[in-house]
Coordinates of C-alpha atoms in Angstrom, one line a residue:
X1 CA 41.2 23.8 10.4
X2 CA 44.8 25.3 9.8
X3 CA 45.7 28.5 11.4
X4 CA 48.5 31.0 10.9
X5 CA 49.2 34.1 12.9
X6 CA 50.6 36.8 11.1
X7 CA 50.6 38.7 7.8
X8 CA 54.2 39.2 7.4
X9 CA 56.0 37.5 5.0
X10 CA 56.8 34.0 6.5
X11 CA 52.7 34.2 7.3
X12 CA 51.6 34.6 3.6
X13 CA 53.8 32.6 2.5
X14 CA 52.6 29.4 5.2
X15 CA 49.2 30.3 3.9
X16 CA 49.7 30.1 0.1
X17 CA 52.3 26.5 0.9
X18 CA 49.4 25.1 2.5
X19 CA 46.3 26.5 0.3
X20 CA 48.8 25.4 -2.7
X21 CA 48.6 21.6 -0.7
X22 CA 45.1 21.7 -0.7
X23 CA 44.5 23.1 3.0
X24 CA 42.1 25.4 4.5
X25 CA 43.6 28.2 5.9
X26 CA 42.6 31.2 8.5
X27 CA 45.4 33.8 9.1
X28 CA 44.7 35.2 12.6
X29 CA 45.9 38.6 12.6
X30 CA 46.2 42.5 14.4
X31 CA 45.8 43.9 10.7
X32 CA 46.3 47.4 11.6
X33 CA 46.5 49.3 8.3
X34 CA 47.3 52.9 6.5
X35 CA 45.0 55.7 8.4
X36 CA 42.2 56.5 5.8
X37 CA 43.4 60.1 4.9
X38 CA 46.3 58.8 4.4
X39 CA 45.4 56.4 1.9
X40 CA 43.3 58.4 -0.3
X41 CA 46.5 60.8 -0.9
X42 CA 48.4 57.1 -2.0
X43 CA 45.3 56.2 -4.4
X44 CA 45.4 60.1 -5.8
X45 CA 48.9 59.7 -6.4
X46 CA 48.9 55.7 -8.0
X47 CA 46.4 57.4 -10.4
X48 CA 48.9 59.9 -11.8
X49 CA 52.2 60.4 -13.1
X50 CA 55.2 61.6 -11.3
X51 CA 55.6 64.8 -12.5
X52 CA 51.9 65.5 -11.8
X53 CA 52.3 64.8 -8.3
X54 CA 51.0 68.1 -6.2
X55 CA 53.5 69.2 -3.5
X56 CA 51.1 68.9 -0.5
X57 CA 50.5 65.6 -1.1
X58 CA 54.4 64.4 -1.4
X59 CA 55.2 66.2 2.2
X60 CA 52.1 64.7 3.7
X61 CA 53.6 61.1 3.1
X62 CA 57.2 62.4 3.5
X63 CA 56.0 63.7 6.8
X64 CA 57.8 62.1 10.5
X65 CA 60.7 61.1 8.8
X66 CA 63.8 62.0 9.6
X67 CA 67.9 61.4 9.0
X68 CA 70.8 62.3 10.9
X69 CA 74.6 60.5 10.5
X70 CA 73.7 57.8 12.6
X71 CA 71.3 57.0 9.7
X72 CA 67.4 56.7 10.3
X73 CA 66.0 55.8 13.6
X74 CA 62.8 54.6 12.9
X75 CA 61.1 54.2 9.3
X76 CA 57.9 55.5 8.4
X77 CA 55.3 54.4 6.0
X78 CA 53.7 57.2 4.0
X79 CA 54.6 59.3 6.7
X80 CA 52.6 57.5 9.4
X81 CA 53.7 55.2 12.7
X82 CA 51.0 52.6 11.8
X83 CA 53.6 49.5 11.4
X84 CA 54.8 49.7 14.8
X85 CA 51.2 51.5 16.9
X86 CA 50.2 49.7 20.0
X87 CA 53.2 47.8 20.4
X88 CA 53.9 48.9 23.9
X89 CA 50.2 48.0 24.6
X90 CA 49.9 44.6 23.8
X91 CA 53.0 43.5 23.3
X92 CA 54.6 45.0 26.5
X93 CA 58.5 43.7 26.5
X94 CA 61.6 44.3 28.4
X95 CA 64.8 43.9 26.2
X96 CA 68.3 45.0 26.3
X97 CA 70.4 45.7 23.4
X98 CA 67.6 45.4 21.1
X99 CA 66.8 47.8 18.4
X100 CA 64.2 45.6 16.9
X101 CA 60.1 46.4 16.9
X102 CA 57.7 44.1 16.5
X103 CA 54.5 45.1 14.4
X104 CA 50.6 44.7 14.6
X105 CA 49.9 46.2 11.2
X106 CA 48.7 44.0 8.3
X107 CA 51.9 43.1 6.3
X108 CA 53.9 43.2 9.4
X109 CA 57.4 45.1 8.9
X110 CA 57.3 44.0 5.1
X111 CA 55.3 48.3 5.2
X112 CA 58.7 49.3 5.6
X113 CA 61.2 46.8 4.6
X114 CA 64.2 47.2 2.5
X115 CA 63.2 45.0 -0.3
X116 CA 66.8 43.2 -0.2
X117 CA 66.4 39.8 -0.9
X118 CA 69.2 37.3 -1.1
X119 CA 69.1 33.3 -0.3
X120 CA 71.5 32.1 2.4
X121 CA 74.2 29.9 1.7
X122 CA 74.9 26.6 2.3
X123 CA 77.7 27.2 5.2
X124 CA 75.5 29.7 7.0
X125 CA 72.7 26.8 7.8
X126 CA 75.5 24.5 9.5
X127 CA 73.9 24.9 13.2
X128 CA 69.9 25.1 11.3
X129 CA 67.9 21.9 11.9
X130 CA 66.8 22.1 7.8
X131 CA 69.0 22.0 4.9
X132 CA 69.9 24.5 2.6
X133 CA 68.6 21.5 -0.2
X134 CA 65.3 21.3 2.1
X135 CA 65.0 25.6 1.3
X136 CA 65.5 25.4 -2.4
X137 CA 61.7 24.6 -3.4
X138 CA 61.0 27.2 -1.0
X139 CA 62.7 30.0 -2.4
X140 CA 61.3 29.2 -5.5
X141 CA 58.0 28.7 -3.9
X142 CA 57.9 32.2 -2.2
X143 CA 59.2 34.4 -5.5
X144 CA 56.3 32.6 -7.7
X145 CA 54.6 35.2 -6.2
X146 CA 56.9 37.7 -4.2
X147 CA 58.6 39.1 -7.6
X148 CA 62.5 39.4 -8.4
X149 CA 64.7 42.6 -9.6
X150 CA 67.8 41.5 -9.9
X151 CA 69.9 41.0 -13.4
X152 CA 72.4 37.4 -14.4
X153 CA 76.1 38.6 -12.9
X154 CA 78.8 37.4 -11.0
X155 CA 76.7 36.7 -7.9
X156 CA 75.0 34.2 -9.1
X157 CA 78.0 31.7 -8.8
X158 CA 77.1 31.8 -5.1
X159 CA 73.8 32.7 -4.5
X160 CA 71.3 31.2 -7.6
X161 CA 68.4 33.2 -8.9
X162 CA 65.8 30.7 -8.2
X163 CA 63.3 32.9 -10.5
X164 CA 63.4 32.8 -14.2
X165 CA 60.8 35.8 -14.0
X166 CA 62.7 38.6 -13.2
X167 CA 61.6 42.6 -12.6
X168 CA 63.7 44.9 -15.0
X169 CA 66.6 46.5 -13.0
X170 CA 67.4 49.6 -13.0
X171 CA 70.5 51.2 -11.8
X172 CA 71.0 54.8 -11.2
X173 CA 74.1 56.4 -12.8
X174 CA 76.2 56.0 -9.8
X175 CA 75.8 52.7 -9.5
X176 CA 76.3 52.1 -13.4
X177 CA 79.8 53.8 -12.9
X178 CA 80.3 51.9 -9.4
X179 CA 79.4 48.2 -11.3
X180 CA 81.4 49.0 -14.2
X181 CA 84.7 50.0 -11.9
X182 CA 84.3 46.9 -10.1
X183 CA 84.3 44.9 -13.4
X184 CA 87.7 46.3 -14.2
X185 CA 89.4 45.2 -11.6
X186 CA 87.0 41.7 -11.0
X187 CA 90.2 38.9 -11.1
X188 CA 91.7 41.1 -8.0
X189 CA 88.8 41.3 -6.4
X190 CA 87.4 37.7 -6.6
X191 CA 91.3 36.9 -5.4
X192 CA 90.6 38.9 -2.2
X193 CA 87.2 37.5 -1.8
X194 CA 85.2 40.1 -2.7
X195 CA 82.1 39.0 -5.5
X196 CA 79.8 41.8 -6.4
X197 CA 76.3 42.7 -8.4
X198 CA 73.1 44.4 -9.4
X199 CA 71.3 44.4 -6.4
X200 CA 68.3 42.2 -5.5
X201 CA 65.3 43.6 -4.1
X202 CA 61.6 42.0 -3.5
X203 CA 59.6 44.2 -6.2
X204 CA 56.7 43.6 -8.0
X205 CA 56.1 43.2 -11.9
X206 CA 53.9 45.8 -13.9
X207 CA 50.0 43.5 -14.5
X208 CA 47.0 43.2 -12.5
X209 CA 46.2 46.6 -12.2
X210 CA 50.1 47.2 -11.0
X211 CA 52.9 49.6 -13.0
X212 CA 56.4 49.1 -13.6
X213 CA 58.7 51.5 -11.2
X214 CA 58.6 55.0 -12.1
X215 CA 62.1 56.1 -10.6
X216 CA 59.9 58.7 -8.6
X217 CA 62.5 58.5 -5.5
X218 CA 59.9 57.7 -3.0
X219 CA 61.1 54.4 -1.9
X220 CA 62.2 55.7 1.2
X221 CA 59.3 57.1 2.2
X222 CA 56.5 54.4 0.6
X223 CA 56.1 53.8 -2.8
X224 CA 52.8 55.5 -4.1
X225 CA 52.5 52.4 -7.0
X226 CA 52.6 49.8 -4.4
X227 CA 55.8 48.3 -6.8
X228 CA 58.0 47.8 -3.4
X229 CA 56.3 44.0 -2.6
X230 CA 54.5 44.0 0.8
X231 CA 53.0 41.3 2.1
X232 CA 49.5 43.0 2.9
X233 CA 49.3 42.9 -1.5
X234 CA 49.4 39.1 -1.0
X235 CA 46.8 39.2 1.8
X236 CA 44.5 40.6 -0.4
X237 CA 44.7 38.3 -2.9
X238 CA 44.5 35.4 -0.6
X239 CA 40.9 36.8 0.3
X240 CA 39.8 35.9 -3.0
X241 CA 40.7 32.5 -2.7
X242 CA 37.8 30.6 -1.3
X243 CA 39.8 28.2 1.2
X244 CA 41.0 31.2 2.7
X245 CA 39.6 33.5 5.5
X246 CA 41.2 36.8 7.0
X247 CA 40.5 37.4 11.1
X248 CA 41.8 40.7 11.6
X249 CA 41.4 42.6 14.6
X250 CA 42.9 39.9 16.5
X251 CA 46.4 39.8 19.0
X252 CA 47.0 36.1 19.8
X253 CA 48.3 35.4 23.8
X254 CA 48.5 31.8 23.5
X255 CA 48.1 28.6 22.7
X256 CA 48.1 24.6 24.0
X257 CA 48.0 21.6 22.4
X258 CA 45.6 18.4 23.6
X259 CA 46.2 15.4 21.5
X260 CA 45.3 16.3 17.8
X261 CA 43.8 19.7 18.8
X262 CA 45.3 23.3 19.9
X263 CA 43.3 25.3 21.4
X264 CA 44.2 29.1 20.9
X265 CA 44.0 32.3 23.0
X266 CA 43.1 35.3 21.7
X267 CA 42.0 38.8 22.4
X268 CA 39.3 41.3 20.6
X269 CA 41.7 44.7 19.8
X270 CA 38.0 46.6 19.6
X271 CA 36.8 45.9 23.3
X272 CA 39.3 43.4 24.7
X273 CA 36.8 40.3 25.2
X274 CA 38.2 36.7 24.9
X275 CA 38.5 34.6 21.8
X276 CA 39.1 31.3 21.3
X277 CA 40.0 29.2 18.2
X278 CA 40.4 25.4 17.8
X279 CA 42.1 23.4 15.4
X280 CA 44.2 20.9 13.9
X281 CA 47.7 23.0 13.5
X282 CA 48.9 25.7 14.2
X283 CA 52.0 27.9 12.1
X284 CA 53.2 30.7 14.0
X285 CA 54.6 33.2 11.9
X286 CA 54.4 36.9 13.6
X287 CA 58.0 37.9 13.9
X288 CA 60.8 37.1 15.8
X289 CA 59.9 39.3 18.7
X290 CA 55.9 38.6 18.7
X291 CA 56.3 34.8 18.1
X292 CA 58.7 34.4 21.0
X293 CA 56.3 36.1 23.2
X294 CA 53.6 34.1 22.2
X295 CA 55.9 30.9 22.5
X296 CA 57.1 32.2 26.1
X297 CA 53.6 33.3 27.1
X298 CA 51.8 29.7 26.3
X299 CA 54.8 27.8 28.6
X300 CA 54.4 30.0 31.2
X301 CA 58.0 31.0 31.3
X302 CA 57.4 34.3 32.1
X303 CA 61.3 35.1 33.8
X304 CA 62.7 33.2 31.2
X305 CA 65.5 35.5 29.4
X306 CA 66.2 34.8 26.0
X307 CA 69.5 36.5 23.0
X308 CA 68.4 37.6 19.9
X309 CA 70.7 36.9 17.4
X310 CA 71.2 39.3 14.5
X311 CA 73.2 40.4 12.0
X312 CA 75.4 43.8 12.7
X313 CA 73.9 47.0 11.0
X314 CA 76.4 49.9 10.1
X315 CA 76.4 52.6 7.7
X316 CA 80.1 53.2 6.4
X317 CA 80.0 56.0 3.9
X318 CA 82.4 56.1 0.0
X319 CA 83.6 59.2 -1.3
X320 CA 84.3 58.1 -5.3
X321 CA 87.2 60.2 -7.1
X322 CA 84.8 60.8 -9.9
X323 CA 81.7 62.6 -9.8
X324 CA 78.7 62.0 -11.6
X325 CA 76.9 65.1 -12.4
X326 CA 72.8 65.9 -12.3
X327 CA 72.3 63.3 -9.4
X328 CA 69.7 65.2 -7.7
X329 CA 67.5 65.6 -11.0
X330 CA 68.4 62.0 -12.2
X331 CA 64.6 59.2 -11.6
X332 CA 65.9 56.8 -10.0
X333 CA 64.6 54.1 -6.8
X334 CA 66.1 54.9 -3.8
X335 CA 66.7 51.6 -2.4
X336 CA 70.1 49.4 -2.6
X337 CA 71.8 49.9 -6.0
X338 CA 75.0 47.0 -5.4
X339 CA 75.3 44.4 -3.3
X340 CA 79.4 43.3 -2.3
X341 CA 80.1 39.8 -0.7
X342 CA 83.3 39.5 1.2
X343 CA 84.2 35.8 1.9
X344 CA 87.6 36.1 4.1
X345 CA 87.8 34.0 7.3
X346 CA 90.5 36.8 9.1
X347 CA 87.6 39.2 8.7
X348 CA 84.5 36.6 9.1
X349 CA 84.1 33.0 9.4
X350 CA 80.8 34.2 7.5
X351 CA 80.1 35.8 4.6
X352 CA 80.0 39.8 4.9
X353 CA 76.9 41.6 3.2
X354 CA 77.2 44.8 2.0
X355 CA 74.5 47.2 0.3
X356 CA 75.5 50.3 -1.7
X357 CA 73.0 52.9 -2.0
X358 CA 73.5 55.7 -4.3
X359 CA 72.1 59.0 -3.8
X360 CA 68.5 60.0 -2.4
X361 CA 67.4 63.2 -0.7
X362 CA 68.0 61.9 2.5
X363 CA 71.6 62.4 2.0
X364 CA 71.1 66.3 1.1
X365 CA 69.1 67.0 4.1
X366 CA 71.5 65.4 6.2
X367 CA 73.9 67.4 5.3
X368 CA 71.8 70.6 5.0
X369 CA 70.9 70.8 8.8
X370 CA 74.6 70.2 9.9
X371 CA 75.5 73.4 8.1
X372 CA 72.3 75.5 9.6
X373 CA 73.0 79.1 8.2
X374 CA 76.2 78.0 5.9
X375 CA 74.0 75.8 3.5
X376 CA 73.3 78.5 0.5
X377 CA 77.3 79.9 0.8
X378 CA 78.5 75.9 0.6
X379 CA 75.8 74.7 -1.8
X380 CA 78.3 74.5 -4.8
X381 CA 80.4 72.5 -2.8
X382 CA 78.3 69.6 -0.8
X383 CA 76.8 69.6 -4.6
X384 CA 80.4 68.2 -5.9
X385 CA 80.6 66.4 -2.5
X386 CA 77.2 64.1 -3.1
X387 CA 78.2 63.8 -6.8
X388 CA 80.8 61.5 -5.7
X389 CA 79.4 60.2 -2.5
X390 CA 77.8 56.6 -1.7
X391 CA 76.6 54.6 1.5
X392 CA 77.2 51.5 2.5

């Protein structure tokens, strides 16, 4: 038997690589999920359009979520903490510098995610021990099933598609005017390094049961149509698949391997009793920080100090000359509208990444609480002020 731990993304997609080679496969996982209640607003709401939404049910999921100008310090899912729960229980850590969680829930952090999806280039896998040729088949591989917005632009030069099936993109009006500004002045920019496009972002197509994206403006907060791809929608579709079996329930301590066998350690997260699991491979696949514990934890190296390596996160904020009226009533998804590559060694001897996002609410109530008792006198004027404003 094969196992995998995890139900994030690089777990489903070890699973569906090796059921697709012909491989039994049990995901051992903590499969924490969505509280009940919770979940019964999020069916109500799939069931319904937009603008029959009730209002009790939208601040229920917008609930525990909350911005400030250092951006948003931790992410909720349909207004609950289930993506990151019991951490601190069984996955007690001590680390510096780190602003990183890991996750029990089912999914993993793919519950509150992002969605931007780009491959890496060659230059960046100089110090990897695979190839970027060896990835290729494996991009393709993952969005066979993972789905694809993105649109054919300039950034494909450096960073290919790898999907011919691509989820319709659609830009908000900010972002039109943004894209097309950019596409005025493109020779200058590509001179300076600088390529630019239509985001890309990990959504699903409308079929099998699923709708297209309404533009309701939830992204942020979960989308009620499930259209935002999250790797618990792949675990349930693995379940059907009769070489597959789900352990939920489950945090994995350890493991050792005996000739042709490992032997695995795990514990019961309903009464804490001892399980144990033997088989012919093992993929670990639960996160950077849950994967290195379990790695850590099997070798005994228990004062053994490792450095997480990470990209840097910023928010730098772009006030355009021209406004673009009606943002707050325009439907639009919340999530990054343009991506911008900077290649330019005096900056980087890598590529820069940069996401634009164009207006969401977040933005209004950011601004909102600052002012306190001046936000009905200066309403006119943080209006004209978001009209033209855009975060990076």
């Amino acid at each position: 038997m094969i196992f995998v731990v995890g139900s994030g993304p690089a777990g489903v997609s070890a699973a569906i690589a090796l059921l697709r080679g012909g491989h039994p496969v049990t995901m051992l996982d903590a499969g924490l999920e969505l509280e009940p209640e919770r979940q019964q607003i999020v069916h109500q709401l799939a069931a319904r359009e937009p603008r029959d939404w009730d209002a009790s049910s939208i601040a229920t999921l917008k609930e525990n979520l909350h911005a400030s100008g250092a951006g948003i310090p931790l992410k909720y899912s349909y207004g609950s903490d289930f993506p990151y729960r019991e951490t601190d229980r069984y996955l007690p850590r001590h680390a510096t510098n780190v602003g990183l969680l890991p996750s029990l829930a089912k999914g993993g952090l793919s519950n509150v995610w992002g969605a931007a999806v780009l491959p890496y280039l060659p230059a960046e896998l100089a110090q990897w021990p695979i190839t970027y040729e060896q990835l290729v088949p494996h991009y393709e591989s993952v969005l066979s099933f993972m789905g694809l917005s993105a649109t054919r632009d300039d950034l494909e030069a450096k960073f290919p598609l790898f999907s011919k099936e691509l989820v319709p993109w659609r830009p908000s009006r900010q972002a039109e005017d943004l894209l097309a500004d950019l596409a005025r002045h493109r020779d200058s920019l590509r001179s300076q390094g600088v390529w630019f496009g239509a985001s890309r972002l990990a959504m699903l197509a409308a079929g099998q049961g699923r709708r297209d994206c309404a533009s309701c403006g939830m992204c942020m907060y979960g989308c009620p149509y499930g259209v935002i791809y999250n790797a618990a929608s792949t675990v349930a579709e693995l379940t059907r698949h009769a070489a597959f079996t789900y352990r939920g329930g489950l945090i994995v301590e350890r493991f050792a391997e005996s000739g042709d066998t490992v032997r695995i350690a795990a514990r019961s997260l309903s009464d804490a009793r001892p399980i144990t699991f033997e088989g012919s491979t093992l993929y670990v696949a639960a996160g950077a920080l849950s994967s290195t514990k379990m790695l850590l934890e099997s070798v005994e190296a228990y004062d053994h100090t490792l450095t997480l390596k990470d990209s840097q996160y910023f928010l730098l904020p772009i006030l355009r000359y021209r406004r673009v009226p009606g943002v707050f009533d325009e439907s639009l998804h919340t999530l990054a509208q343009v991506f911008l590559e900077i290649f330019d060694e005096r900056l980087s001897a890598h590529s820069v990444h940069l996401q634009v996002y164009s207006y969401n609410e977040l933005f209004r109530q950011v601004i909102q609480s600052s002012l306190g008792v001046f936000d009905g006198p200066l309403k006119f004027i943080y209006r004209a002020f978001l009209e033209r404003f855009l975060l990076i």
